[in-house]
């Protein structure tokens, strides 16, 4: 999962490398997403406006980026 985010960042850039929580859970499973957030590898934020309102987005933290680059 972290490696996938890292590749997306390299290809598209950091601002475009965020994924909705629902999509991540569907792709990687609830346990993997929860563990990555708890370990600090992913940052999270709820969106309060626009078409994504109410959804939670995740992206790599600096620790996650370093872990994925290993």
N, CA and C of each residue as an Amber inpcrd file, in Angstrom:
protein
   210
   0.8250000  -1.1850000   0.0000000   0.0000000   0.0000000   0.0000000
   0.8730000   1.2530000   0.0000000   1.8640000   1.3120000   0.8970000
   2.7170000   2.4930000   0.9700000   3.5040000   2.6630000  -0.3180000
   3.9560000   1.5500000  -0.8660000   4.7060000   1.6100000  -2.1220000
   3.8210000   2.1290000  -3.2640000   2.5500000   1.7150000  -3.2790000
   1.6150000   2.2130000  -4.2950000   1.4560000   3.7270000  -4.2000000
   1.2780000   4.2380000  -2.9900000   1.1740000   5.6800000  -2.7920000
   2.4510000   6.3900000  -3.2530000   3.5890000   5.8000000  -2.9260000
   4.8750000   6.3900000  -3.2930000   5.0010000   6.4960000  -4.8160000
   4.6230000   5.4430000  -5.5290000   4.6860000   5.4730000  -6.9900000
   3.7290000   6.5110000  -7.5730000   2.5490000   6.6370000  -6.9880000
   1.5870000   7.6450000  -7.4540000   2.1650000   9.0420000  -7.2440000
   2.8070000   9.2640000  -6.0950000   3.4410000  10.5640000  -5.8330000
   4.5280000  10.8620000  -6.8460000   5.3450000   9.8720000  -7.1540000
   6.4250000  10.0830000  -8.1150000   5.8850000  10.4180000  -9.4970000
   4.8070000   9.7630000  -9.8790000   4.2640000   9.9430000 -11.2220000
   3.4110000  11.2050000 -11.3460000   2.4930000  11.4170000 -10.4060000
   1.5370000  12.5180000 -10.5000000   1.8800000  13.7200000  -9.6290000
   2.7070000  13.5450000  -8.6150000   3.0100000  14.6140000  -7.6680000
   2.2360000  14.4120000  -6.3780000   2.7120000  15.0440000  -5.3240000
   2.1010000  14.8510000  -4.0030000   0.6500000  15.3020000  -3.8940000
   0.2680000  16.4560000  -4.4290000  -1.1330000  16.8800000  -4.2480000
  -2.1540000  15.9050000  -4.8290000  -1.7880000  15.1800000  -5.8710000
  -2.7290000  14.2570000  -6.5140000  -2.6870000  12.8550000  -5.9100000
  -1.8120000  12.6220000  -4.9530000  -1.6140000  11.2820000  -4.4040000
  -2.3930000  11.0710000  -3.1130000  -3.6700000  11.3270000  -3.1420000
  -4.5440000  11.0710000  -1.9990000  -5.6340000  10.1050000  -2.4470000
  -6.1070000   9.2990000  -1.5090000  -7.1350000   8.3210000  -1.8500000
  -8.2060000   8.3240000  -0.7750000  -9.4390000   8.1660000  -1.2010000
 -10.5700000   8.1110000  -0.2730000 -10.4880000   6.8440000   0.5720000
 -10.8820000   6.9670000   1.8250000 -10.8140000   5.8500000   2.7630000
 -11.5960000   4.6460000   2.2660000 -12.7630000   4.8600000   1.7230000
 -13.5860000   3.7380000   1.2430000 -12.8640000   2.9560000   0.1520000
 -12.2100000   3.6870000  -0.7690000 -11.4800000   3.0270000  -1.8500000
 -10.2870000   2.2500000  -1.3080000  -9.6090000   2.8220000  -0.3180000
  -8.4530000   2.1470000   0.2670000  -8.8610000   0.8690000   0.9850000
  -9.9540000   0.9290000   1.7300000 -10.4220000  -0.2560000   2.4530000
 -10.8220000  -1.3440000   1.4690000 -11.4730000  -0.9550000   0.3930000
 -11.8640000  -1.9180000  -0.6310000 -10.6350000  -2.5800000  -1.2570000
  -9.5830000  -1.8040000  -1.4920000  -8.3940000  -2.3050000  -2.1710000
  -7.4400000  -3.0560000  -1.2370000  -7.1930000  -2.5220000  -0.0270000
  -6.1620000  -3.0810000   0.8490000  -6.7000000  -3.7550000   2.1020000
  -7.9630000  -3.5420000   2.4330000  -8.5490000  -4.1280000   3.6270000
  -8.5080000  -3.1700000   4.8030000  -9.5020000  -3.2930000   5.6600000
  -9.6400000  -2.3880000   6.8050000  -8.4350000  -2.4490000   7.7350000
  -7.9620000  -3.6510000   8.0360000  -6.8500000  -3.8150000   8.9630000
  -5.5790000  -3.1280000   8.4930000  -5.2650000  -3.2510000   7.2160000
  -4.0520000  -2.6380000   6.6780000  -4.1260000  -1.1160000   6.7420000
  -5.2830000  -0.5580000   6.4140000  -5.4530000   0.8970000   6.4550000
  -5.3740000   1.3920000   7.8900000  -6.0610000   0.7180000   8.7920000
  -6.0490000   1.1130000  10.2040000  -4.6360000   1.0730000  10.7740000
  -3.8980000   0.0230000  10.4820000  -2.5320000  -0.1120000  10.9740000
  -1.6340000   0.9970000  10.4360000  -1.7420000   1.3080000   9.1510000
  -0.9150000   2.3560000   8.5490000  -1.2100000   3.7190000   9.1690000
  -2.4720000   4.0020000   9.4570000  -2.8390000   5.2730000  10.0970000
  -2.3130000   5.3040000  11.5300000  -2.4900000   4.2090000  12.2670000
  -2.0360000   4.1530000  13.6600000  -0.5200000   4.2930000  13.7770000
   0.2250000   3.7300000  12.8330000   1.6840000   3.8190000  12.8620000
   2.1910000   5.1720000  12.3560000   1.2910000   5.9840000  11.8230000
   1.6860000   7.3020000  11.3530000   2.2140000   7.3270000   9.9320000
   1.9910000   6.2690000   9.1710000   2.4560000   6.2180000   7.7920000
   1.5230000   6.9630000   6.8380000   0.2790000   7.1440000   7.2640000
  -0.6950000   7.8690000   6.4570000  -1.2560000   9.0430000   7.2360000
  -1.4580000  10.1520000   6.5530000  -2.1600000  11.3100000   7.1200000
  -3.6070000  11.2070000   6.6760000  -4.5140000  11.7620000   7.4600000
  -5.9480000  11.6950000   7.1560000  -6.5950000  13.0490000   7.3810000
  -7.6100000  13.3140000   6.5870000  -8.3850000  14.5370000   6.7800000
  -9.7690000  14.3500000   6.1630000 -10.7770000  14.8050000   6.8830000
 -12.1400000  14.7860000   6.3650000 -12.3490000  16.0240000   5.5050000
 -13.0280000  15.8440000   4.3870000 -13.3100000  16.9460000   3.4710000
 -14.6470000  17.5640000   3.8750000 -14.6790000  18.8910000   4.0140000
 -15.8790000  19.5740000   4.4990000 -16.6540000  20.3260000   3.4260000
 -16.1590000  20.3440000   2.1960000 -16.8910000  21.0580000   1.1390000
 -16.6700000  20.3730000  -0.2020000 -17.4570000  20.7580000  -1.1670000
 -17.3180000  20.2210000  -2.5160000 -17.9420000  18.8500000  -2.6770000
 -17.6860000  18.2320000  -3.8130000 -18.3140000  16.9420000  -4.1070000
 -17.8130000  15.8020000  -3.2270000 -16.6560000  15.9560000  -2.6110000
 -16.1240000  14.9090000  -1.7280000 -16.4830000  15.1410000  -0.2650000
 -17.3840000  16.0550000  -0.0040000 -17.7730000  16.4140000   1.3570000
 -18.1550000  15.1840000   2.1800000 -17.5840000  15.1070000   3.3800000
 -17.8800000  14.0060000   4.2810000 -16.9740000  12.7990000   4.1140000
 -16.1820000  12.7710000   3.0640000 -15.2760000  11.6480000   2.8460000
 -13.9450000  11.9130000   3.5400000 -13.2630000  10.8610000   3.8940000
 -11.9510000  10.9660000   4.5190000 -10.9020000  10.5920000   3.4820000
  -9.9180000  11.4700000   3.3100000  -8.8250000  11.2060000   2.3820000
  -7.5670000  10.8560000   3.1550000  -6.7620000   9.9710000   2.5930000
  -5.4880000   9.5720000   3.1740000  -4.3760000   9.8420000   2.1650000
  -3.1970000  10.2090000   2.6760000  -2.0100000  10.3800000   1.8500000
  -0.7980000  10.0360000   2.6980000   0.3540000   9.8740000   2.0680000
   1.5650000   9.4870000   2.7790000   2.0790000  10.5920000   3.6830000
   2.4880000  10.2090000   4.8760000   3.2000000  11.1270000   5.7640000
   4.6820000  11.0150000   5.4250000   5.5030000  11.8280000   6.0510000
   6.9480000  11.7310000   5.8290000   7.4710000  10.3570000   6.2570000
   6.9730000   9.8460000   7.3900000   7.3850000   8.5120000   7.8430000
   6.9660000   7.4360000   6.8450000   5.7650000   7.5570000   6.3120000
   5.2830000   6.6150000   5.3180000   6.0950000   6.6750000   4.0370000
   6.4650000   7.8660000   3.6490000   7.2760000   8.0670000   2.4480000
   8.6470000   7.4120000   2.6220000   9.2410000   7.5890000   3.7940000
  10.5450000   6.9730000   4.0600000  10.4430000   5.4590000   4.1050000
   9.3680000   4.9480000   4.6960000   9.1580000   3.5090000   4.7600000
   8.9610000   2.9330000   3.3500000   8.2150000   3.6110000   2.5100000
   7.9450000   3.1300000   1.1600000   9.1890000   3.1810000   0.2790000
  10.0720000   4.1330000   0.5370000  11.2730000   4.2750000  -0.2860000
  12.3310000   3.2360000   0.0370000  12.1870000   2.5080000   1.1180000
  13.1840000   1.4870000   1.4950000  13.2000000   0.3200000   0.5670000
